[in-house]
Amino acid sequence: MFNALVVNKDAESGKTNASVQSIDVSDLPDGDVLIDVEFSTVNYKDGLCIGPGGGLVRNYPHVPGIDFAGTVAESSDDRYKAGDRVVLTGWRVGEVHWGGYAQKARVKADWLVPLPDGLTTRQSMAVGTAGFTAMLAVMALENQGMVKGEKPVLVTGAAGGVGSVATAILANLGYNVAAVTGRAEASDYLTSLGATQIVAREELNETTKRPLESENWAGCVDAVGGDMLARVLGQMCYGASVAAVGLAGGAGLPATVIPFLLRGVNLLGIDSVMQPYDNRLAAWQRIASDLPMDKLEAMINPATLSDLPSLGSDILKGQVRGRVVVDVNA
């Protein structure tokens, strides 16, 4: 028997409730590898799955947690053996398949990545899907020719999980980083991560009738979408790219094609869920080498399984800063 955060749904009211319960290994879904989970984290999708489901959870009872890291206990796949340290993000684990908010998890071997040298399981969950996505975004911008120069790289939603890691990585790589936030109290935090400029959310949150504005940004990691993304597209430098990673500000895009046609701006879609194995491995290796561990430590807010119901609600309200690291055994 082991502890897990189990979400149940009342058939009549449709309401969900989450609580820490003791379950048996035999309750776990089928898979090739059984893992002793050590740490997990909290993402926006986790908030949905802990709460109303957001259309992500198909069956109840359910164990959320889209990320986890730990040690292999048993494996029927030759790629992994007992004692190997592994990381999992994506593949709809924690949504369709039971996830990491438990002391044990059973998953397909194809979904795992070996923990990179130089990273602990705790650090890997301080990174999690948010940091993994941030690294994919930086790599995509580099592949499109982003260069260091006078113009800064913009990071929207900078105090959130993706934004925090993106800010730290970009600053460590030598880029000037302009961090967008709607929380005045987050300015010192973002500066400590390496941001050289703080941009108030209000400056970018209003739509404009002008399809092009001054060329302000050499690149952008955008976690907001909506009106802000539309505004940012018109402020990109010639040939610059925006890596779109989120929709905290809405799924719509009230923009014109003018920035693409007259400035050669690129809009890059970043998906972390279904990334192929080789891309995952490359991104995790870059995280181990390019993300300063002292900056990562400054982002961490520790938590336990019993904290998750309230944290799930908080992240849906935009009230979680940095990265929550859940010690499932505490």
PDB file of C-alpha atoms in Angstrom, residues 119-265:
ATOM      1  CA  LEU A 119      20.413  16.864 -12.146  1.00  0.00           C
ATOM      2  CA  THR A 120      18.720  15.455  -9.047  1.00  0.00           C
ATOM      3  CA  THR A 121      15.144  14.190  -9.136  1.00  0.00           C
ATOM      4  CA  ARG A 122      14.148  17.223  -7.062  1.00  0.00           C
ATOM      5  CA  GLN A 123      15.787  19.624  -9.500  1.00  0.00           C
ATOM      6  CA  SER A 124      14.186  17.878 -12.469  1.00  0.00           C
ATOM      7  CA  MET A 125      10.767  18.514 -10.943  1.00  0.00           C
ATOM      8  CA  ALA A 126      11.640  22.128 -10.254  1.00  0.00           C
ATOM      9  CA  VAL A 127      12.050  22.152 -14.030  1.00  0.00           C
ATOM     10  CA  GLY A 128       9.090  19.893 -14.904  1.00  0.00           C
ATOM     11  CA  THR A 129       6.877  20.403 -17.945  1.00  0.00           C
ATOM     12  CA  ALA A 130       7.081  24.180 -17.528  1.00  0.00           C
ATOM     13  CA  GLY A 131      10.875  24.281 -17.649  1.00  0.00           C
ATOM     14  CA  PHE A 132      11.055  21.602 -20.314  1.00  0.00           C
ATOM     15  CA  THR A 133       8.686  23.690 -22.453  1.00  0.00           C
ATOM     16  CA  ALA A 134      10.773  26.808 -21.791  1.00  0.00           C
ATOM     17  CA  MET A 135      13.898  25.014 -23.018  1.00  0.00           C
ATOM     18  CA  LEU A 136      12.106  23.800 -26.148  1.00  0.00           C
ATOM     19  CA  ALA A 137      11.052  27.405 -26.806  1.00  0.00           C
ATOM     20  CA  VAL A 138      14.600  28.730 -26.423  1.00  0.00           C
ATOM     21  CA  MET A 139      15.945  26.006 -28.728  1.00  0.00           C
ATOM     22  CA  ALA A 140      13.287  26.821 -31.340  1.00  0.00           C
ATOM     23  CA  LEU A 141      14.171  30.523 -31.225  1.00  0.00           C
ATOM     24  CA  GLU A 142      17.859  29.684 -31.606  1.00  0.00           C
ATOM     25  CA  ASN A 143      17.104  27.425 -34.564  1.00  0.00           C
ATOM     26  CA  GLN A 144      15.292  30.354 -36.207  1.00  0.00           C
ATOM     27  CA  GLY A 145      18.378  32.524 -35.881  1.00  0.00           C
ATOM     28  CA  MET A 146      17.791  34.546 -32.713  1.00  0.00           C
ATOM     29  CA  VAL A 147      20.968  36.485 -31.903  1.00  0.00           C
ATOM     30  CA  LYS A 148      22.242  38.432 -28.937  1.00  0.00           C
ATOM     31  CA  GLY A 149      22.233  42.167 -29.506  1.00  0.00           C
ATOM     32  CA  GLU A 150      20.875  45.502 -28.392  1.00  0.00           C
ATOM     33  CA  LYS A 151      17.229  44.448 -28.530  1.00  0.00           C
ATOM     34  CA  PRO A 152      16.047  42.276 -25.646  1.00  0.00           C
ATOM     35  CA  VAL A 153      14.192  38.976 -25.759  1.00  0.00           C
ATOM     36  CA  LEU A 154      10.681  39.326 -24.351  1.00  0.00           C
ATOM     37  CA  VAL A 155       9.224  36.778 -21.916  1.00  0.00           C
ATOM     38  CA  THR A 156       5.500  37.127 -21.198  1.00  0.00           C
ATOM     39  CA  GLY A 157       3.941  35.645 -18.081  1.00  0.00           C
ATOM     40  CA  ALA A 158       7.465  35.792 -16.737  1.00  0.00           C
ATOM     41  CA  ALA A 159       6.664  35.083 -13.080  1.00  0.00           C
ATOM     42  CA  GLY A 160       4.957  31.794 -13.936  1.00  0.00           C
ATOM     43  CA  GLY A 161       6.629  28.419 -14.321  1.00  0.00           C
ATOM     44  CA  VAL A 162       7.534  28.605 -18.011  1.00  0.00           C
ATOM     45  CA  GLY A 163       8.440  32.276 -17.802  1.00  0.00           C
ATOM     46  CA  SER A 164      10.657  31.890 -14.754  1.00  0.00           C
ATOM     47  CA  VAL A 165      12.752  29.135 -16.315  1.00  0.00           C
ATOM     48  CA  ALA A 166      12.880  30.867 -19.707  1.00  0.00           C
ATOM     49  CA  THR A 167      14.090  34.076 -18.060  1.00  0.00           C
ATOM     50  CA  ALA A 168      16.849  32.259 -16.152  1.00  0.00           C
ATOM     51  CA  ILE A 169      18.014  30.261 -19.196  1.00  0.00           C
ATOM     52  CA  LEU A 170      18.049  33.225 -21.584  1.00  0.00           C
ATOM     53  CA  ALA A 171      19.892  35.440 -19.106  1.00  0.00           C
ATOM     54  CA  ASN A 172      22.445  32.701 -18.456  1.00  0.00           C
ATOM     55  CA  LEU A 173      23.024  32.364 -22.212  1.00  0.00           C
ATOM     56  CA  GLY A 174      23.823  36.071 -22.436  1.00  0.00           C
ATOM     57  CA  TYR A 175      20.585  37.537 -23.786  1.00  0.00           C
ATOM     58  CA  ASN A 176      19.050  40.725 -22.441  1.00  0.00           C
ATOM     59  CA  VAL A 177      15.670  39.693 -21.070  1.00  0.00           C
ATOM     60  CA  ALA A 178      12.577  41.870 -20.805  1.00  0.00           C
ATOM     61  CA  ALA A 179      10.148  40.184 -18.398  1.00  0.00           C
ATOM     62  CA  VAL A 180       6.433  40.923 -18.562  1.00  0.00           C
ATOM     63  CA  THR A 181       4.394  40.634 -15.377  1.00  0.00           C
ATOM     64  CA  GLY A 182       1.181  41.975 -13.936  1.00  0.00           C
ATOM     65  CA  ARG A 183       2.486  41.596 -10.386  1.00  0.00           C
ATOM     66  CA  ALA A 184       4.547  44.560  -9.207  1.00  0.00           C
ATOM     67  CA  GLU A 185       5.820  42.503  -6.284  1.00  0.00           C
ATOM     68  CA  ALA A 186       7.427  40.051  -8.738  1.00  0.00           C
ATOM     69  CA  SER A 187       9.924  42.591 -10.068  1.00  0.00           C
ATOM     70  CA  ASP A 188      12.708  41.751  -7.599  1.00  0.00           C
ATOM     71  CA  TYR A 189      12.168  38.036  -8.176  1.00  0.00           C
ATOM     72  CA  LEU A 190      12.472  38.423 -11.956  1.00  0.00           C
ATOM     73  CA  THR A 191      15.525  40.633 -11.632  1.00  0.00           C
ATOM     74  CA  SER A 192      17.138  37.972  -9.455  1.00  0.00           C
ATOM     75  CA  LEU A 193      16.582  35.462 -12.273  1.00  0.00           C
ATOM     76  CA  GLY A 194      18.469  37.715 -14.671  1.00  0.00           C
ATOM     77  CA  ALA A 195      15.834  39.980 -16.238  1.00  0.00           C
ATOM     78  CA  THR A 196      17.332  43.348 -17.238  1.00  0.00           C
ATOM     79  CA  GLN A 197      13.981  45.030 -17.898  1.00  0.00           C
ATOM     80  CA  ILE A 198      10.544  44.709 -16.288  1.00  0.00           C
ATOM     81  CA  VAL A 199       7.553  45.401 -18.530  1.00  0.00           C
ATOM     82  CA  ALA A 200       4.151  46.008 -16.919  1.00  0.00           C
ATOM     83  CA  ARG A 201       1.448  43.760 -18.306  1.00  0.00           C
ATOM     84  CA  GLU A 202      -0.747  46.802 -18.990  1.00  0.00           C
ATOM     85  CA  GLU A 203       1.731  48.070 -21.578  1.00  0.00           C
ATOM     86  CA  LEU A 204       1.043  45.063 -23.816  1.00  0.00           C
ATOM     87  CA  ASN A 205      -2.443  44.002 -22.806  1.00  0.00           C
ATOM     88  CA  GLU A 206      -4.379  46.433 -24.984  1.00  0.00           C
ATOM     89  CA  THR A 207      -5.088  45.808 -28.638  1.00  0.00           C
ATOM     90  CA  THR A 208      -4.077  48.429 -31.179  1.00  0.00           C
ATOM     91  CA  LYS A 209      -5.366  49.195 -34.665  1.00  0.00           C
ATOM     92  CA  ARG A 210      -1.807  49.599 -35.917  1.00  0.00           C
ATOM     93  CA  PRO A 211      -0.562  46.308 -37.400  1.00  0.00           C
ATOM     94  CA  LEU A 212       3.072  47.365 -36.893  1.00  0.00           C
ATOM     95  CA  GLU A 213       4.779  49.298 -34.109  1.00  0.00           C
ATOM     96  CA  SER A 214       8.413  50.017 -33.290  1.00  0.00           C
ATOM     97  CA  GLU A 215      10.761  47.035 -33.547  1.00  0.00           C
ATOM     98  CA  ASN A 216      11.363  46.293 -29.869  1.00  0.00           C
ATOM     99  CA  TRP A 217      12.098  42.592 -29.425  1.00  0.00           C
ATOM    100  CA  ALA A 218      14.751  40.231 -30.833  1.00  0.00           C
ATOM    101  CA  GLY A 219      12.673  37.214 -29.842  1.00  0.00           C
ATOM    102  CA  CYS A 220       9.843  36.250 -27.526  1.00  0.00           C
ATOM    103  CA  VAL A 221       8.749  33.350 -25.344  1.00  0.00           C
ATOM    104  CA  ASP A 222       4.996  33.883 -25.005  1.00  0.00           C
ATOM    105  CA  ALA A 223       2.985  32.071 -22.336  1.00  0.00           C
ATOM    106  CA  VAL A 224      -0.037  34.372 -22.572  1.00  0.00           C
ATOM    107  CA  GLY A 225      -1.503  34.315 -26.086  1.00  0.00           C
ATOM    108  CA  GLY A 226      -4.632  36.338 -26.831  1.00  0.00           C
ATOM    109  CA  ASP A 227      -4.466  40.122 -27.114  1.00  0.00           C
ATOM    110  CA  MET A 228      -0.918  40.277 -25.771  1.00  0.00           C
ATOM    111  CA  LEU A 229       0.471  37.916 -28.393  1.00  0.00           C
ATOM    112  CA  ALA A 230      -1.290  39.904 -31.116  1.00  0.00           C
ATOM    113  CA  ARG A 231       0.287  43.120 -29.813  1.00  0.00           C
ATOM    114  CA  VAL A 232       3.744  41.577 -29.479  1.00  0.00           C
ATOM    115  CA  LEU A 233       3.730  40.306 -33.077  1.00  0.00           C
ATOM    116  CA  GLY A 234       3.574  43.905 -34.280  1.00  0.00           C
ATOM    117  CA  GLN A 235       6.575  44.862 -32.121  1.00  0.00           C
ATOM    118  CA  MET A 236       9.014  42.156 -33.222  1.00  0.00           C
ATOM    119  CA  CYS A 237      12.231  43.027 -35.012  1.00  0.00           C
ATOM    120  CA  TYR A 238      12.594  42.132 -38.684  1.00  0.00           C
ATOM    121  CA  GLY A 239      12.882  38.343 -39.102  1.00  0.00           C
ATOM    122  CA  ALA A 240      12.455  37.711 -35.358  1.00  0.00           C
ATOM    123  CA  SER A 241      10.400  34.864 -33.910  1.00  0.00           C
ATOM    124  CA  VAL A 242       7.828  34.316 -31.188  1.00  0.00           C
ATOM    125  CA  ALA A 243       7.665  30.900 -29.506  1.00  0.00           C
ATOM    126  CA  ALA A 244       4.071  30.392 -28.379  1.00  0.00           C
ATOM    127  CA  VAL A 245       3.840  28.124 -25.335  1.00  0.00           C
ATOM    128  CA  GLY A 246       0.606  29.020 -23.559  1.00  0.00           C
ATOM    129  CA  LEU A 247      -2.791  30.688 -23.510  1.00  0.00           C
ATOM    130  CA  ALA A 248      -3.155  32.237 -20.068  1.00  0.00           C
ATOM    131  CA  GLY A 249      -4.619  35.313 -21.754  1.00  0.00           C
ATOM    132  CA  GLY A 250      -6.953  33.424 -24.076  1.00  0.00           C
ATOM    133  CA  ALA A 251      -6.917  31.121 -27.077  1.00  0.00           C
ATOM    134  CA  GLY A 252      -7.961  33.767 -29.592  1.00  0.00           C
ATOM    135  CA  LEU A 253      -5.491  35.738 -31.702  1.00  0.00           C
ATOM    136  CA  PRO A 254      -6.924  39.101 -32.844  1.00  0.00           C
ATOM    137  CA  ALA A 255      -3.999  39.833 -35.165  1.00  0.00           C
ATOM    138  CA  THR A 256      -3.312  40.606 -38.833  1.00  0.00           C
ATOM    139  CA  VAL A 257      -0.887  38.900 -41.207  1.00  0.00           C
ATOM    140  CA  ILE A 258       1.036  42.159 -41.711  1.00  0.00           C
ATOM    141  CA  PRO A 259       3.908  41.350 -39.287  1.00  0.00           C
ATOM    142  CA  PHE A 260       4.491  38.097 -41.174  1.00  0.00           C
ATOM    143  CA  LEU A 261       4.369  39.710 -44.612  1.00  0.00           C
ATOM    144  CA  LEU A 262       6.240  42.978 -44.029  1.00  0.00           C
ATOM    145  CA  ARG A 263       8.700  42.009 -41.302  1.00  0.00           C
ATOM    146  CA  GLY A 264       9.120  38.292 -41.870  1.00  0.00           C
ATOM    147  CA  VAL A 265       8.103  37.551 -38.283  1.00  0.00           C
TER     148      VAL A 265
END
